[in-house]
Amino acid sequence: MIVAVDGPTASGKGTIARAIAAHFGLPVLDTGLLYRAVGYQTQLNHGDADDANDALAACDFPKALLDDPALRYESTGGLASRVSVHPAVRRALFQRQVDFANQPGGAVLDGRDIGTVIAPHANAKLFVTASPEERARRRHVEMLSRGVAVTYDAVLADIHARDARDTGRADAPLRQADDALLLDNSAMDAKEAIAAAIAFVETKIRRPS
Ligand code: DC
């Protein structure tokens, strides 16, 4: 069984993907981490994330980089969003994600284009979202708890910029697949959103389409 979980930044899709994977005993891939590694490696190379050649050169990042805590920084998310617009970067990361999705036994992947490009044949597709204001509120609380000094307005502006770039790019933009369940969790807590997601995947197992 392949489960595709897509959605914008700070929507809770990673939490939901991990919970689905744990519930059904499946491996999970956070595909955003691959783009984050490329963005961060571009910076380590003193390259420009907006330059397709610099970003492509960073696609052969060392595997150990995927464990670097710096990939979780907000600034790295911004770099990831910028390198991800380049078709050459998307091509370079494509096969690795497809192979993960198609491994025997199945998998859960979260990202922006899993249900539309990487695994259009996925058995269950979720499009996880929440209002920009609610995503900014959650991200702001989480950043303050980590001791990062940032204002709510700055977080909201960053979320709007990331959304515009992720949905506006020409190649594999963020969009809900036609056959994906829209899970807007603006008014749900994490437990409720996870329960709704698992219940949906269960309907797909019982009644495969
Ligand atoms: O999910 P995330 O915030 O870690 O993703 C960081 C960026 O990577 C996101 O802004 C766009 C890009 N991305 C993508 O283009 N396609 C994916 N499947 C996953 C992430």
Short mmCIF file of C-alpha atoms and ligand atoms in Angstrom, two decimals:
data_model
loop_
_atom_site.label_atom_id
_atom_site.label_comp_id
_atom_site.label_asym_id
_atom_site.label_seq_id
_atom_site.Cartn_x
_atom_site.Cartn_y
_atom_site.Cartn_z
CA MET A 1 0.00 0.00 0.00
CA ILE A 2 1.30 3.45 -0.93
CA VAL A 3 0.07 6.47 1.01
CA ALA A 4 0.72 9.97 -0.36
CA VAL A 5 0.51 12.90 2.06
CA ASP A 6 0.86 16.34 0.47
CA GLY A 7 0.30 19.84 1.76
CA PRO A 8 1.82 23.25 2.39
CA THR A 9 4.47 24.14 4.92
CA ALA A 10 3.58 23.74 8.61
CA SER A 11 0.29 21.99 7.80
CA GLY A 12 1.04 19.01 10.04
CA LYS A 13 1.55 16.64 7.09
CA GLY A 14 4.80 15.25 8.52
CA THR A 15 3.17 14.40 11.85
CA ILE A 16 0.25 12.77 10.03
CA ALA A 17 2.53 10.81 7.66
CA ARG A 18 4.60 9.46 10.57
CA ALA A 19 1.45 8.47 12.48
CA ILE A 20 0.02 6.64 9.44
CA ALA A 21 3.35 4.85 8.94
CA ALA A 22 3.49 3.77 12.60
CA HIS A 23 -0.14 2.63 12.56
CA PHE A 24 0.18 0.50 9.41
CA GLY A 25 3.80 -0.59 9.99
CA LEU A 26 5.11 1.11 6.84
CA PRO A 27 8.39 2.95 6.15
CA VAL A 28 8.04 6.73 5.77
CA LEU A 29 9.98 9.28 3.71
CA ASP A 30 9.90 13.01 4.40
CA THR A 31 10.67 14.17 0.86
CA GLY A 32 11.04 17.79 1.98
CA LEU A 33 14.24 16.70 3.72
CA LEU A 34 15.80 15.89 0.32
CA TYR A 35 15.07 19.41 -0.95
CA ARG A 36 16.30 20.82 2.34
CA ALA A 37 19.58 18.91 1.92
CA VAL A 38 20.00 20.33 -1.60
CA GLY A 39 19.25 23.86 -0.37
CA TYR A 40 21.66 23.58 2.53
CA GLN A 41 24.40 21.99 0.40
CA THR A 42 24.01 24.85 -2.10
CA GLN A 43 24.72 27.26 0.73
CA LEU A 44 27.71 25.19 1.95
CA ASN A 45 29.05 25.36 -1.62
CA HIS A 46 28.64 29.18 -1.52
CA GLY A 47 26.20 28.79 -4.41
CA ASP A 48 22.98 30.65 -5.19
CA ALA A 49 19.74 28.72 -4.51
CA ASP A 50 18.04 30.60 -7.36
CA ASP A 51 20.66 29.43 -9.85
CA ALA A 52 19.72 26.09 -11.47
CA ASN A 53 23.34 24.99 -12.01
CA ASP A 54 24.40 25.76 -8.44
CA ALA A 55 21.35 23.90 -7.09
CA LEU A 56 21.90 20.92 -9.39
CA ALA A 57 25.54 20.67 -8.29
CA ALA A 58 24.29 20.34 -4.70
CA CYS A 59 22.11 17.31 -5.51
CA ASP A 60 25.02 14.95 -4.83
CA PHE A 61 25.08 15.99 -1.16
CA PRO A 62 26.66 13.45 1.21
CA LYS A 63 24.14 11.03 2.72
CA ALA A 64 25.14 12.03 6.27
CA LEU A 65 23.79 15.52 5.60
CA LEU A 66 20.25 14.12 5.96
CA ASP A 67 20.92 13.75 9.72
CA ASP A 68 22.19 17.32 10.15
CA PRO A 69 19.92 19.30 12.54
CA ALA A 70 20.55 22.38 10.37
CA LEU A 71 18.14 20.89 7.82
CA ARG A 72 15.31 21.67 10.25
CA TYR A 73 16.08 25.41 10.44
CA GLU A 74 13.48 27.80 9.01
CA SER A 75 16.17 29.34 6.83
CA THR A 76 16.89 25.92 5.31
CA GLY A 77 13.18 25.52 4.52
CA GLY A 78 13.37 28.76 2.56
CA LEU A 79 16.44 27.53 0.64
CA ALA A 80 14.64 24.22 -0.06
CA SER A 81 11.64 26.06 -1.47
CA ARG A 82 13.96 28.05 -3.77
CA VAL A 83 15.98 25.09 -5.11
CA SER A 84 12.79 23.06 -5.60
CA VAL A 85 11.58 25.32 -8.44
CA HIS A 86 14.38 24.09 -10.74
CA PRO A 87 13.21 21.20 -12.97
CA ALA A 88 16.78 19.77 -13.03
CA VAL A 89 16.72 19.46 -9.23
CA ARG A 90 13.32 17.78 -9.28
CA ARG A 91 14.57 15.33 -11.92
CA ALA A 92 17.69 14.56 -9.87
CA LEU A 93 15.59 13.68 -6.80
CA PHE A 94 12.79 11.91 -8.69
CA GLN A 95 14.00 8.29 -8.95
CA ARG A 96 15.00 8.04 -5.32
CA GLN A 97 11.45 8.97 -4.24
CA VAL A 98 9.80 6.70 -6.82
CA ASP A 99 11.94 3.75 -5.67
CA PHE A 100 11.02 4.43 -2.05
CA ALA A 101 7.30 4.57 -2.92
CA ASN A 102 7.39 1.35 -4.94
CA GLN A 103 9.35 -0.80 -2.50
CA PRO A 104 7.77 -4.18 -1.71
CA GLY A 105 5.30 -3.89 1.15
CA GLY A 106 4.49 -0.25 0.49
CA ALA A 107 5.41 3.10 1.96
CA VAL A 108 4.19 6.47 3.17
CA LEU A 109 5.67 9.63 1.62
CA ASP A 110 5.00 13.25 2.49
CA GLY A 111 5.76 16.26 0.35
CA ARG A 112 4.21 18.54 -2.25
CA ASP A 113 3.87 16.37 -5.39
CA ILE A 114 3.60 12.81 -4.09
CA GLY A 115 0.00 12.20 -5.14
CA THR A 116 0.40 14.08 -8.43
CA VAL A 117 3.90 13.19 -9.72
CA ILE A 118 5.88 10.72 -7.57
CA ALA A 119 3.12 8.19 -6.85
CA PRO A 120 0.02 9.08 -8.91
CA HIS A 121 -1.03 5.43 -8.42
CA ALA A 122 -0.97 5.68 -4.60
CA ASN A 123 -3.72 3.72 -2.86
CA ALA A 124 -4.59 6.57 -0.51
CA LYS A 125 -3.90 10.29 -1.00
CA LEU A 126 -4.31 13.02 1.56
CA PHE A 127 -4.00 16.75 1.06
CA VAL A 128 -3.34 18.17 4.51
CA THR A 129 -3.79 21.87 5.07
CA ALA A 130 -4.78 24.58 7.55
CA SER A 131 -5.25 28.32 7.20
CA PRO A 132 -2.02 30.34 6.83
CA GLU A 133 -2.81 32.14 10.11
CA GLU A 134 -3.24 28.88 12.02
CA ARG A 135 -0.08 27.40 10.49
CA ALA A 136 1.82 30.56 11.41
CA ARG A 137 0.43 30.47 14.95
CA ARG A 138 1.55 26.86 15.46
CA ARG A 139 4.96 27.44 13.87
CA HIS A 140 5.46 30.61 15.98
CA VAL A 141 4.65 28.79 19.25
CA GLU A 142 6.98 25.95 18.27
CA MET A 143 9.83 28.32 17.38
CA LEU A 144 9.46 30.30 20.62
CA SER A 145 9.58 27.03 22.57
CA ARG A 146 12.93 26.32 20.89
CA GLY A 147 14.18 29.75 21.98
CA VAL A 148 14.09 31.29 18.48
CA ALA A 149 13.32 35.02 18.76
CA VAL A 150 10.83 35.71 15.96
CA THR A 151 7.56 37.62 15.61
CA TYR A 152 4.26 36.09 14.52
CA ASP A 153 4.11 38.54 11.61
CA ALA A 154 7.52 37.43 10.33
CA VAL A 155 6.46 33.76 10.49
CA LEU A 156 3.19 34.54 8.67
CA ALA A 157 5.04 36.47 5.95
CA ASP A 158 7.43 33.55 5.48
CA ILE A 159 4.52 31.10 5.19
CA HIS A 160 2.84 33.26 2.55
CA ALA A 161 6.11 33.49 0.58
CA ARG A 162 6.70 29.72 0.77
CA ASP A 163 3.08 28.98 -0.27
CA ALA A 164 3.35 31.35 -3.25
CA ARG A 165 6.60 29.74 -4.42
CA ASP A 166 5.44 26.13 -3.85
CA THR A 167 2.07 26.60 -5.60
CA GLY A 168 3.29 29.01 -8.29
CA ARG A 169 6.23 27.10 -9.75
CA ALA A 170 5.82 25.66 -13.24
CA ASP A 171 7.20 22.17 -12.51
CA ALA A 172 5.18 19.94 -10.15
CA PRO A 173 3.51 22.74 -8.18
CA LEU A 174 1.82 22.03 -4.89
CA ARG A 175 -1.79 21.13 -5.67
CA GLN A 176 -4.39 18.72 -4.40
CA ALA A 177 -4.64 15.56 -6.53
CA ASP A 178 -8.16 15.05 -7.88
CA ASP A 179 -8.54 11.84 -5.89
CA ALA A 180 -7.03 13.13 -2.64
CA LEU A 181 -8.97 13.66 0.57
CA LEU A 182 -8.79 17.29 1.71
CA LEU A 183 -7.96 17.29 5.41
CA ASP A 184 -8.20 20.88 6.66
CA ASN A 185 -7.09 20.66 10.28
CA SER A 186 -7.42 24.38 11.14
CA ALA A 187 -9.94 23.53 13.85
CA MET A 188 -8.52 20.13 14.87
CA ASP A 189 -5.80 19.15 17.28
CA ALA A 190 -3.09 16.71 16.17
CA LYS A 191 -4.91 13.72 17.68
CA GLU A 192 -8.12 14.45 15.77
CA ALA A 193 -6.28 15.05 12.49
CA ILE A 194 -4.34 11.78 12.86
CA ALA A 195 -7.53 9.85 13.66
CA ALA A 196 -9.26 11.30 10.57
CA ALA A 197 -6.28 10.44 8.36
CA ILE A 198 -6.04 6.85 9.61
CA ALA A 199 -9.80 6.35 9.24
CA PHE A 200 -9.55 7.51 5.60
CA VAL A 201 -6.64 5.17 4.80
CA GLU A 202 -8.61 2.31 6.37
CA THR A 203 -11.54 2.95 4.01
CA LYS A 204 -9.09 2.69 1.10
CA ILE A 205 -7.79 -0.66 2.31
CA ARG A 206 -11.29 -2.07 2.74
CA ARG A 207 -12.60 -0.60 -0.54
CA PRO A 208 -9.65 -0.24 -2.92
CA SER A 209 -10.45 2.08 -5.87
O1 DC B 1 8.04 19.92 3.63
P1 DC B 1 9.20 20.89 3.83
O2 DC B 1 8.78 22.20 4.45
O3 DC B 1 10.36 20.29 4.55
O4 DC B 1 9.70 21.22 2.33
C1 DC B 1 10.67 22.19 2.07
C2 DC B 1 10.54 22.67 0.64
O5 DC B 1 10.90 21.63 -0.27
C3 DC B 1 9.16 23.11 0.21
O6 DC B 1 8.96 24.50 0.46
C4 DC B 1 9.10 22.80 -1.25
C5 DC B 1 10.08 21.68 -1.42
N1 DC B 1 9.45 20.37 -1.64
C6 DC B 1 9.03 20.07 -2.92
O7 DC B 1 9.13 20.91 -3.81
N2 DC B 1 8.52 18.84 -3.20
C7 DC B 1 8.39 17.91 -2.24
N3 DC B 1 7.88 16.71 -2.54
C8 DC B 1 8.79 18.20 -0.91
C9 DC B 1 9.30 19.46 -0.64
#
